Short mmCIF file of C-alpha atoms in Angstrom, two decimals:
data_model
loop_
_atom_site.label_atom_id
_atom_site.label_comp_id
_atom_site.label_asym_id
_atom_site.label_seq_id
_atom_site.Cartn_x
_atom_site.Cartn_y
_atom_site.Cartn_z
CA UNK Z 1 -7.81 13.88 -12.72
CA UNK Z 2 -4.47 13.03 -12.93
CA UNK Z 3 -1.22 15.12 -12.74
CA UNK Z 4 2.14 15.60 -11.69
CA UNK Z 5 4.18 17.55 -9.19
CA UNK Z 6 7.93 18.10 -8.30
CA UNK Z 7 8.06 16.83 -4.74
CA UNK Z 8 11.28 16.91 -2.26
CA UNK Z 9 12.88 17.20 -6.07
CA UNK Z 10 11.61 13.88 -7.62
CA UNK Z 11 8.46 14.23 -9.60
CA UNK Z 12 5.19 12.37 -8.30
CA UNK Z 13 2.76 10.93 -10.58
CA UNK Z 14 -0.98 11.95 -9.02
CA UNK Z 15 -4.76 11.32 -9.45
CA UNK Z 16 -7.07 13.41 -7.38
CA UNK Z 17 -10.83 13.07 -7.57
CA UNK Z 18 -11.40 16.65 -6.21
CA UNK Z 19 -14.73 16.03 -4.71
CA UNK Z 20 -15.88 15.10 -1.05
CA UNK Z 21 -15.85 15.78 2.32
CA UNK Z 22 -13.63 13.26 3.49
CA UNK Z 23 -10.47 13.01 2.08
CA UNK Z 24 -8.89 9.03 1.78
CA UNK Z 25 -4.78 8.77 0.72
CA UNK Z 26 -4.11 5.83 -0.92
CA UNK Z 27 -0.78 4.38 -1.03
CA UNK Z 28 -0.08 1.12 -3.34
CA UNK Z 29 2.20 -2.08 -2.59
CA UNK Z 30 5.41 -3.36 -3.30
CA UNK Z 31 5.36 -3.80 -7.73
CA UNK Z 32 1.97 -1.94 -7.88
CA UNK Z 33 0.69 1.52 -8.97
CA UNK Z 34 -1.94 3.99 -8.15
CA UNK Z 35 -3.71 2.03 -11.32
CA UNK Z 36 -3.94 -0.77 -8.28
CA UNK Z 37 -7.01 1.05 -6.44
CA UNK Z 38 -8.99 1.90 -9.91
CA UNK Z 39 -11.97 -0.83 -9.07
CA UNK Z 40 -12.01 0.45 -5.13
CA UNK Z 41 -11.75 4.14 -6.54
CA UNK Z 42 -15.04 3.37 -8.32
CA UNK Z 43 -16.33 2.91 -5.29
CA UNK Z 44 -15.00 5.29 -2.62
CA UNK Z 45 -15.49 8.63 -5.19
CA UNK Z 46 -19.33 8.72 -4.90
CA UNK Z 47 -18.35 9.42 -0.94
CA UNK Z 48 -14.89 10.35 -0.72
CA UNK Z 49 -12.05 12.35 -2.05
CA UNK Z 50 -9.58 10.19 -3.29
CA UNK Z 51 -5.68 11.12 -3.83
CA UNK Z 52 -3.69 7.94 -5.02
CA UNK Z 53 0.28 8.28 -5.97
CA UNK Z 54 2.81 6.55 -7.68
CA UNK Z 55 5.25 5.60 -4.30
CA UNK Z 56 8.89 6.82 -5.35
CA UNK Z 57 10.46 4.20 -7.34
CA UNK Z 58 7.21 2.47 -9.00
CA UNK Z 59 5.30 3.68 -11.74
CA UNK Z 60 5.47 7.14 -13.47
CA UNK Z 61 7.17 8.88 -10.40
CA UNK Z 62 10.49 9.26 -9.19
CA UNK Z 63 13.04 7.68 -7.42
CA UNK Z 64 16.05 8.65 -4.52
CA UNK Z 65 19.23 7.63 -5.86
CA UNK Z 66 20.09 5.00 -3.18
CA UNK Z 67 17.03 3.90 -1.11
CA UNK Z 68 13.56 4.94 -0.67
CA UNK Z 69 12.72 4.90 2.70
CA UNK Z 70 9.61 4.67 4.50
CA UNK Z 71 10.89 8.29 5.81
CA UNK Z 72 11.37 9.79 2.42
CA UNK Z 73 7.67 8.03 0.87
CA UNK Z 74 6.39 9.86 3.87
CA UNK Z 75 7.64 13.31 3.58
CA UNK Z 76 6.57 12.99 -0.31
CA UNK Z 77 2.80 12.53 1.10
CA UNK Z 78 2.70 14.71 3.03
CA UNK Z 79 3.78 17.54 0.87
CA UNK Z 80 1.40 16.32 -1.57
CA UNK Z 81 -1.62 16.49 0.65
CA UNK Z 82 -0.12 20.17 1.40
CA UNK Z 83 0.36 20.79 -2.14
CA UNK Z 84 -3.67 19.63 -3.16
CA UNK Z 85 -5.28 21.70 -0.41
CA UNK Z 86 -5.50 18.98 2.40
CA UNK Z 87 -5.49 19.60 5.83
CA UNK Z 88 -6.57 16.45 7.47
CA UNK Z 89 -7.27 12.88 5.71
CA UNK Z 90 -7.57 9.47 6.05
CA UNK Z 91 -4.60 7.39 4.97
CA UNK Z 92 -5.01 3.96 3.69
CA UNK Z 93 -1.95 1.33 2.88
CA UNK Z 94 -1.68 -1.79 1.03
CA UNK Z 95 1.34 -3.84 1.98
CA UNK Z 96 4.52 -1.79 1.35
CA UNK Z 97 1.97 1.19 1.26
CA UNK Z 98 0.86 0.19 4.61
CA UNK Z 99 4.78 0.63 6.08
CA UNK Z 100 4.98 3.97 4.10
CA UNK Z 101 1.38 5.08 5.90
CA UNK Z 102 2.74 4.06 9.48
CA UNK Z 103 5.77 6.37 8.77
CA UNK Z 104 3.03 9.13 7.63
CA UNK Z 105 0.82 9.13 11.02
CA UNK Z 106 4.53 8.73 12.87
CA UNK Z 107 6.09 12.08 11.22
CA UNK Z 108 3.37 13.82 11.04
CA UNK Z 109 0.47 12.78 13.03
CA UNK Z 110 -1.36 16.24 12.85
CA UNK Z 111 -2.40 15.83 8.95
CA UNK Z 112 -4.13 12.16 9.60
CA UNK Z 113 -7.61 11.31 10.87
CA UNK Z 114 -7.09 7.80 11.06
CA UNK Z 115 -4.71 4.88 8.77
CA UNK Z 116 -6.21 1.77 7.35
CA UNK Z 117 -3.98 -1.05 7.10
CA UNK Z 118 -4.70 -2.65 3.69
CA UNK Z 119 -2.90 -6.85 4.53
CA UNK Z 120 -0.10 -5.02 6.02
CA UNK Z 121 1.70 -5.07 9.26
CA UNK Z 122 3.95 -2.84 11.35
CA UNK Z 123 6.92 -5.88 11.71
CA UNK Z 124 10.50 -4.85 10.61
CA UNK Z 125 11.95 -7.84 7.85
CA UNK Z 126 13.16 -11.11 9.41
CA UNK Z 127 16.21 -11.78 8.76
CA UNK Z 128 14.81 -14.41 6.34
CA UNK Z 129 12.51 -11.73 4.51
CA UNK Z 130 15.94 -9.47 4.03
CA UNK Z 131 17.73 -12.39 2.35
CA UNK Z 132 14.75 -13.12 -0.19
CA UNK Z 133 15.12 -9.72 -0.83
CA UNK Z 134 18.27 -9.73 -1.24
CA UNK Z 135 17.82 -12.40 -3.61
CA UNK Z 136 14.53 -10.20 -5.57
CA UNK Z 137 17.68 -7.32 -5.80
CA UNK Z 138 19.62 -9.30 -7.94
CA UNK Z 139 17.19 -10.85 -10.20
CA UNK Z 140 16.11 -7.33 -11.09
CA UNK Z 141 19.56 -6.25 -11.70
CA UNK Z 142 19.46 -9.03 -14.13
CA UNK Z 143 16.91 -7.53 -16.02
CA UNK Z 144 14.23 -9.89 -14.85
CA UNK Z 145 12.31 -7.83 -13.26
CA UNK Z 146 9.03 -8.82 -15.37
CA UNK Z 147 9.87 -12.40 -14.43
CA UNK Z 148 10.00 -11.58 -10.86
CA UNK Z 149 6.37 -9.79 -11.20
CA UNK Z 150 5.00 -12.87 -12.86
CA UNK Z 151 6.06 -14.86 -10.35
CA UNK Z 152 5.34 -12.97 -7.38
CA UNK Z 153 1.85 -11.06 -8.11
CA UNK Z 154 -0.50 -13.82 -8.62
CA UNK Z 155 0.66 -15.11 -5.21
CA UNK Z 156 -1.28 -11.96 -3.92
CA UNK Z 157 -4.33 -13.53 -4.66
CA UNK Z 158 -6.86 -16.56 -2.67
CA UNK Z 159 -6.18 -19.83 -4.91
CA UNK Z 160 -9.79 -19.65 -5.98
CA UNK Z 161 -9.84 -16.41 -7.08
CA UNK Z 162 -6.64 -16.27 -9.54
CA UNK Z 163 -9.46 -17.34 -12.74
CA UNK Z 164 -11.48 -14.50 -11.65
CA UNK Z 165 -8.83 -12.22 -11.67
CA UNK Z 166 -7.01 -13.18 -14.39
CA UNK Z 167 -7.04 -9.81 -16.12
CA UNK Z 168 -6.34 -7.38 -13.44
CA UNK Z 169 -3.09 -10.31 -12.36
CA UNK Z 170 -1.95 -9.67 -16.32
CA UNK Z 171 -2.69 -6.00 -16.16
CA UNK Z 172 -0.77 -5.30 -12.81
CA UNK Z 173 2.40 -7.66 -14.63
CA UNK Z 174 1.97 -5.28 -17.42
CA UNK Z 175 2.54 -2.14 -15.37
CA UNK Z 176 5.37 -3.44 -14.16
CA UNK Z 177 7.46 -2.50 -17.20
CA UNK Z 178 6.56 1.11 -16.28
CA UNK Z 179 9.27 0.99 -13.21
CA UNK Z 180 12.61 2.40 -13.35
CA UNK Z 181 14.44 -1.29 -12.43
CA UNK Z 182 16.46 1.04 -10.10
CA UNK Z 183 14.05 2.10 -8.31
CA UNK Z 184 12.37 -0.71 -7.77
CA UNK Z 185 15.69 -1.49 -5.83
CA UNK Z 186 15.73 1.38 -3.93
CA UNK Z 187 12.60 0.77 -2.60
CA UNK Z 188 13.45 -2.78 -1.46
CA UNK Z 189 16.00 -1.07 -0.02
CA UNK Z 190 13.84 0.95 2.12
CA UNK Z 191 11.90 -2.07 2.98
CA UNK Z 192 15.06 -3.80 4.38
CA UNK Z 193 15.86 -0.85 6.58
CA UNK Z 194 12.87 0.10 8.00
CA UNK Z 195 11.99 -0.42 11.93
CA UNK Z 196 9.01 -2.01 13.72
CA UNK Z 197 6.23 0.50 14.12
CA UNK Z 198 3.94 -1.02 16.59
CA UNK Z 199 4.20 1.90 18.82
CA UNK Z 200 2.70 4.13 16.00
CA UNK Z 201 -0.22 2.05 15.71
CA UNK Z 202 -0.57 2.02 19.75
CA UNK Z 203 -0.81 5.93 20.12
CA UNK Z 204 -2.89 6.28 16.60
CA UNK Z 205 -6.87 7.24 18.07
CA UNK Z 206 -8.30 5.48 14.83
CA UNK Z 207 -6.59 2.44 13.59
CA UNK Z 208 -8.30 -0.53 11.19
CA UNK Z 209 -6.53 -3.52 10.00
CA UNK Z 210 -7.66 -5.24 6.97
CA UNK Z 211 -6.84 -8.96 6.30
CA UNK Z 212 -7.36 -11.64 4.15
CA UNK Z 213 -8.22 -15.35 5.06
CA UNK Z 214 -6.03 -16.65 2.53
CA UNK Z 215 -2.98 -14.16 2.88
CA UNK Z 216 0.55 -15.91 2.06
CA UNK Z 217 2.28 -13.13 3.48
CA UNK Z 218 -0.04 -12.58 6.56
CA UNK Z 219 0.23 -15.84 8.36
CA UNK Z 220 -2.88 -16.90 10.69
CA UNK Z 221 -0.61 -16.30 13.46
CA UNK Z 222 0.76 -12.93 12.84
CA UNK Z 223 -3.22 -12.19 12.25
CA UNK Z 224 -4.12 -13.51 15.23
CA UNK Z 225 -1.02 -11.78 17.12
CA UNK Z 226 -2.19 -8.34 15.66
CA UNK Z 227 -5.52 -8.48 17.01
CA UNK Z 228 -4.84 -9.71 19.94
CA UNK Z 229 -2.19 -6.89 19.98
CA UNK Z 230 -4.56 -3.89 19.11
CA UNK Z 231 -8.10 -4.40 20.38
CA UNK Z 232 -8.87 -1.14 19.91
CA UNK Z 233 -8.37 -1.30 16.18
CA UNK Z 234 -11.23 -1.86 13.72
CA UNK Z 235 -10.54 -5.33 12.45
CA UNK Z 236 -11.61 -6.79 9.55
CA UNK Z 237 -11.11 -10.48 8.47
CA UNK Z 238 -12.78 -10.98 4.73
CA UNK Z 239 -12.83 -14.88 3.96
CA UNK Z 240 -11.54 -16.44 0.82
CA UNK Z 241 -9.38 -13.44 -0.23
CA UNK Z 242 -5.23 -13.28 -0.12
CA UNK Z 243 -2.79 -10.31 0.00
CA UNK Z 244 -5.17 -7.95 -2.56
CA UNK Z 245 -8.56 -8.54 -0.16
CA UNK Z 246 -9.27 -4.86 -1.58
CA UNK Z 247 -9.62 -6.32 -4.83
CA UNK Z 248 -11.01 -9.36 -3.82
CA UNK Z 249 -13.95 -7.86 -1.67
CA UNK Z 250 -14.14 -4.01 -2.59
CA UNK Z 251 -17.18 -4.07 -1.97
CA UNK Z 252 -16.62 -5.36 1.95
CA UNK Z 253 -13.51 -3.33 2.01
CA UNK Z 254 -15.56 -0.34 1.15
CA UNK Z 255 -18.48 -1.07 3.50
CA UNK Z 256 -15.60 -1.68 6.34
CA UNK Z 257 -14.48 1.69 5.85
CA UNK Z 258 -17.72 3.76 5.49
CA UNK Z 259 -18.21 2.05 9.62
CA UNK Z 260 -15.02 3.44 10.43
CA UNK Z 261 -15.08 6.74 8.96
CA UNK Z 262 -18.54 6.81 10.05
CA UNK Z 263 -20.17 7.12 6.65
#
Protein backbone atom coordinates (compact mmCIF):
# COMPACT_ATOMS: atom_id res chain seq x y z
CA UNK A 1 0.00 0.00 0.00
CA UNK A 2 0.93 3.31 -0.28
CA UNK A 3 0.65 6.33 2.13
CA UNK A 4 1.93 9.29 3.61
CA UNK A 5 3.41 10.56 6.84
CA UNK A 6 4.61 13.93 8.36
CA UNK A 7 8.26 13.20 9.05
CA UNK A 8 10.92 15.68 10.86
CA UNK A 9 7.91 18.19 9.50
CA UNK A 10 8.08 17.48 5.69
CA UNK A 11 5.63 14.93 4.50
CA UNK A 12 7.03 11.50 3.01
CA UNK A 13 5.40 9.79 0.27
CA UNK A 14 5.43 5.74 1.29
CA UNK A 15 4.65 2.22 -0.07
CA UNK A 16 4.83 -0.61 2.36
CA UNK A 17 4.11 -4.19 1.36
CA UNK A 18 3.28 -5.22 5.00
CA UNK A 19 4.19 -8.80 4.66
CA UNK A 20 7.49 -10.80 5.48
CA UNK A 21 9.95 -11.66 7.72
CA UNK A 22 12.67 -9.71 6.52
CA UNK A 23 12.25 -6.28 6.11
CA UNK A 24 14.38 -4.53 2.83
CA UNK A 25 14.43 -0.27 2.75
CA UNK A 26 14.72 0.90 -0.46
CA UNK A 27 16.04 4.20 -1.21
CA UNK A 28 15.94 5.59 -5.02
CA UNK A 29 18.67 7.73 -7.01
CA UNK A 30 19.38 11.06 -7.93
CA UNK A 31 15.91 12.15 -10.49
CA UNK A 32 14.15 8.84 -9.54
CA UNK A 33 11.20 7.75 -7.32
CA UNK A 34 10.09 4.90 -5.24
CA UNK A 35 8.11 4.07 -8.77
CA UNK A 36 12.04 3.19 -9.69
CA UNK A 37 12.03 -0.32 -7.74
CA UNK A 38 8.31 -1.39 -9.04
CA UNK A 39 9.83 -4.37 -11.45
CA UNK A 40 12.44 -5.46 -8.42
CA UNK A 41 9.41 -4.99 -5.92
CA UNK A 42 7.68 -7.70 -7.99
CA UNK A 43 10.19 -9.69 -7.10
CA UNK A 44 11.43 -9.18 -3.54
CA UNK A 45 7.47 -9.13 -2.02
CA UNK A 46 6.91 -12.91 -2.43
CA UNK A 47 10.04 -13.00 0.28
CA UNK A 48 10.42 -9.74 1.74
CA UNK A 49 8.84 -6.74 3.27
CA UNK A 50 9.41 -3.95 1.21
CA UNK A 51 9.26 -0.08 2.37
CA UNK A 52 10.30 2.26 -0.60
CA UNK A 53 10.11 6.33 -0.13
CA UNK A 54 10.09 9.27 -2.04
CA UNK A 55 13.88 10.81 -0.79
CA UNK A 56 13.09 14.55 0.33
CA UNK A 57 13.10 16.67 -2.64
CA UNK A 58 11.98 14.02 -5.47
CA UNK A 59 8.68 12.82 -6.09
CA UNK A 60 5.49 13.29 -3.95
CA UNK A 61 7.48 14.08 -0.68
CA UNK A 62 8.95 16.98 0.78
CA UNK A 63 11.74 19.05 0.72
CA UNK A 64 14.25 21.19 3.47
CA UNK A 65 14.29 24.64 2.46
CA UNK A 66 18.05 24.90 1.67
CA UNK A 67 19.74 21.46 1.25
CA UNK A 68 18.89 17.95 1.79
CA UNK A 69 21.54 16.29 3.28
CA UNK A 70 22.54 12.84 3.46
CA UNK A 71 22.02 13.60 7.41
CA UNK A 72 18.51 14.86 7.10
CA UNK A 73 17.40 11.75 4.23
CA UNK A 74 18.70 9.67 7.06
CA UNK A 75 16.92 10.83 10.07
CA UNK A 76 13.63 10.79 7.71
CA UNK A 77 14.30 6.80 7.39
CA UNK A 78 14.76 6.14 10.19
CA UNK A 79 11.71 7.62 11.72
CA UNK A 80 9.85 5.99 9.09
CA UNK A 81 11.00 2.50 9.83
CA UNK A 82 10.02 3.61 13.60
CA UNK A 83 6.85 4.96 12.46
CA UNK A 84 5.80 1.36 10.31
CA UNK A 85 6.70 -0.98 13.16
CA UNK A 86 10.41 -1.80 12.19
CA UNK A 87 12.95 -2.68 14.42
CA UNK A 88 15.73 -4.02 12.35
CA UNK A 89 15.97 -4.11 8.31
CA UNK A 90 17.95 -4.35 5.52
CA UNK A 91 18.72 -1.13 3.70
CA UNK A 92 19.35 -1.07 0.06
CA UNK A 93 20.64 2.19 -2.08
CA UNK A 94 20.76 3.04 -5.61
CA UNK A 95 23.22 5.80 -6.41
CA UNK A 96 22.26 8.95 -4.44
CA UNK A 97 20.14 6.40 -2.36
CA UNK A 98 23.22 4.52 -1.75
CA UNK A 99 25.00 7.92 -0.01
CA UNK A 100 21.67 8.48 1.91
CA UNK A 101 21.88 4.51 3.16
CA UNK A 102 25.65 4.96 4.27
CA UNK A 103 24.46 7.97 6.39
CA UNK A 104 21.54 5.50 7.74
CA UNK A 105 23.93 2.52 9.05
CA UNK A 106 26.42 5.65 10.22
CA UNK A 107 23.62 7.44 12.53
CA UNK A 108 22.03 4.79 13.48
CA UNK A 109 23.65 1.52 13.10
CA UNK A 110 21.34 -0.33 15.67
CA UNK A 111 18.11 -0.34 13.23
CA UNK A 112 20.20 -2.03 10.13
CA UNK A 113 21.01 -5.68 9.46
CA UNK A 114 23.09 -5.09 6.64
CA UNK A 115 23.16 -2.10 3.40
CA UNK A 116 23.29 -3.07 -0.20
CA UNK A 117 24.98 -0.75 -2.37
CA UNK A 118 22.83 -0.51 -5.53
CA UNK A 119 26.06 1.17 -8.42
CA UNK A 120 26.90 3.44 -5.66
CA UNK A 121 29.99 4.36 -3.81
CA UNK A 122 31.02 5.92 -0.51
CA UNK A 123 33.48 8.81 -2.45
CA UNK A 124 32.73 12.51 -1.52
CA UNK A 125 32.27 14.73 -5.21
CA UNK A 126 35.50 15.63 -7.03
CA UNK A 127 35.91 18.77 -7.42
CA UNK A 128 34.98 18.13 -11.10
CA UNK A 129 31.61 16.26 -10.08
CA UNK A 130 30.73 19.61 -7.83
CA UNK A 131 31.19 21.89 -10.86
CA UNK A 132 28.87 19.68 -13.22
CA UNK A 133 26.65 20.06 -10.57
CA UNK A 134 26.93 23.22 -10.26
CA UNK A 135 26.25 23.48 -13.79
CA UNK A 136 22.83 20.71 -13.41
CA UNK A 137 21.77 23.71 -10.55
CA UNK A 138 21.40 26.20 -12.97
CA UNK A 139 19.84 24.48 -15.81
CA UNK A 140 17.06 23.53 -13.41
CA UNK A 141 16.67 26.97 -12.23
CA UNK A 142 16.07 27.60 -15.81
CA UNK A 143 13.22 25.56 -15.88
CA UNK A 144 14.89 22.76 -17.76
CA UNK A 145 14.76 20.43 -15.54
CA UNK A 146 12.87 17.83 -17.95
CA UNK A 147 15.66 18.54 -20.41
CA UNK A 148 18.24 17.72 -17.93
CA UNK A 149 16.32 14.24 -17.16
CA UNK A 150 16.26 13.45 -20.83
CA UNK A 151 19.59 13.91 -21.13
CA UNK A 152 20.94 12.40 -18.17
CA UNK A 153 18.65 9.13 -17.46
CA UNK A 154 19.19 7.10 -20.46
CA UNK A 155 22.93 7.40 -19.69
CA UNK A 156 21.99 5.08 -16.68
CA UNK A 157 21.58 2.38 -18.88
CA UNK A 158 24.31 -0.45 -20.91
CA UNK A 159 24.27 0.90 -24.70
CA UNK A 160 22.57 -2.32 -25.66
CA UNK A 161 19.96 -2.22 -23.44
CA UNK A 162 18.48 1.49 -24.01
CA UNK A 163 15.81 -0.38 -26.96
CA UNK A 164 14.86 -2.72 -24.32
CA UNK A 165 14.18 -0.24 -21.96
CA UNK A 166 12.77 2.24 -23.81
CA UNK A 167 9.58 2.52 -21.79
CA UNK A 168 10.69 2.43 -18.28
CA UNK A 169 13.75 5.41 -19.72
CA UNK A 170 10.34 7.49 -20.94
CA UNK A 171 8.43 6.59 -17.85
CA UNK A 172 11.24 7.57 -15.28
CA UNK A 173 11.57 11.19 -17.68
CA UNK A 174 7.93 11.39 -17.09
CA UNK A 175 8.13 11.29 -13.30
CA UNK A 176 10.37 13.78 -13.36
CA UNK A 177 7.76 16.53 -13.71
CA UNK A 178 6.48 15.29 -10.32
CA UNK A 179 9.64 17.13 -8.46
CA UNK A 180 9.45 20.35 -6.78
CA UNK A 181 12.49 22.02 -9.19
CA UNK A 182 13.62 23.29 -5.72
CA UNK A 183 14.09 20.47 -4.32
CA UNK A 184 15.66 18.81 -6.73
CA UNK A 185 18.33 21.56 -5.90
CA UNK A 186 18.44 21.01 -2.51
CA UNK A 187 19.24 17.67 -2.88
CA UNK A 188 22.19 18.34 -5.22
CA UNK A 189 23.02 20.38 -2.63
CA UNK A 190 23.32 17.66 -0.20
CA UNK A 191 25.22 15.69 -2.68
CA UNK A 192 27.91 18.45 -2.95
CA UNK A 193 28.37 18.56 0.79
CA UNK A 194 28.47 15.27 1.81
CA UNK A 195 31.84 13.44 3.15
CA UNK A 196 33.56 10.18 2.20
CA UNK A 197 32.05 7.29 4.09
CA UNK A 198 34.44 4.51 3.63
CA UNK A 199 34.83 4.08 7.26
CA UNK A 200 31.03 3.26 7.53
CA UNK A 201 31.29 0.60 5.13
CA UNK A 202 34.61 -0.77 7.05
CA UNK A 203 32.85 -1.24 10.53
CA UNK A 204 29.32 -2.38 8.75
CA UNK A 205 29.26 -6.63 9.65
CA UNK A 206 27.19 -7.13 6.32
CA UNK A 207 28.06 -5.04 3.38
CA UNK A 208 27.27 -5.97 -0.61
CA UNK A 209 28.17 -3.85 -3.46
CA UNK A 210 26.32 -4.11 -6.62
CA UNK A 211 27.85 -3.00 -9.99
CA UNK A 212 27.35 -2.85 -13.43
CA UNK A 213 29.85 -3.77 -16.29
CA UNK A 214 28.84 -0.96 -18.29
CA UNK A 215 28.46 1.80 -15.49
CA UNK A 216 29.38 5.49 -16.81
CA UNK A 217 29.46 6.70 -13.46
CA UNK A 218 31.28 3.65 -11.85
CA UNK A 219 34.52 3.58 -13.70
CA UNK A 220 36.40 0.02 -13.97
CA UNK A 221 38.84 1.49 -11.72
CA UNK A 222 36.85 2.85 -8.92
CA UNK A 223 35.19 -0.88 -9.23
CA UNK A 224 38.17 -2.46 -9.04
CA UNK A 225 39.47 -0.01 -6.12
CA UNK A 226 36.24 -0.90 -4.09
CA UNK A 227 36.77 -4.45 -4.09
CA UNK A 228 39.99 -4.49 -3.58
CA UNK A 229 39.08 -2.05 -0.72
CA UNK A 230 36.34 -4.24 1.02
CA UNK A 231 36.96 -7.96 0.64
CA UNK A 232 34.73 -8.71 3.07
CA UNK A 233 31.80 -7.28 1.17
CA UNK A 234 29.49 -9.40 -0.98
CA UNK A 235 30.36 -8.27 -4.46
CA UNK A 236 28.48 -8.52 -7.31
CA UNK A 237 29.60 -7.62 -10.92
CA UNK A 238 26.41 -8.26 -13.46
CA UNK A 239 27.78 -7.97 -17.18
CA UNK A 240 26.23 -5.86 -19.85
CA UNK A 241 24.22 -3.63 -17.45
CA UNK A 242 25.06 0.35 -16.58
CA UNK A 243 24.11 2.56 -13.59
CA UNK A 244 20.28 0.82 -13.22
CA UNK A 245 21.91 -3.04 -13.09
CA UNK A 246 18.68 -3.51 -10.76
CA UNK A 247 16.67 -2.97 -13.67
CA UNK A 248 18.81 -4.45 -15.99
CA UNK A 249 19.24 -7.90 -14.14
CA UNK A 250 16.44 -7.99 -11.33
CA UNK A 251 16.39 -11.09 -11.57
CA UNK A 252 20.43 -11.49 -10.65
CA UNK A 253 20.04 -8.58 -8.39
CA UNK A 254 17.37 -10.45 -6.58
CA UNK A 255 19.13 -13.85 -6.53
CA UNK A 256 22.39 -11.76 -5.17
CA UNK A 257 20.45 -10.68 -2.36
CA UNK A 258 18.44 -13.80 -1.29
CA UNK A 259 22.67 -15.26 -0.80
CA UNK A 260 23.25 -12.43 1.31
CA UNK A 261 20.31 -12.25 3.39
CA UNK A 262 20.50 -15.87 3.42
CA UNK A 263 17.18 -16.59 1.75
Amino acid sequence: MEYFAISNGIPVHILDTKKGDETILLLHGYLETLYIFNELIEILEKKYRIIAIDLPGHGLSGSHKETNSMEFSASICADILKKSGVEKAYIAGHSMGGYVAQNCVKSFPEMFKGIILLNSTPFADSPEKREDRKREIDLILSAKLGHLASLSIPKMYAPSNLRKFDEKIEETVEITETHDPNGIVASIKGMMERVETKEVLSKTEKVMLVFGTEDKFITEETRGKLISEFPDAKSVVIPDTGHNSFIEAPEKVSEALDEFIGK
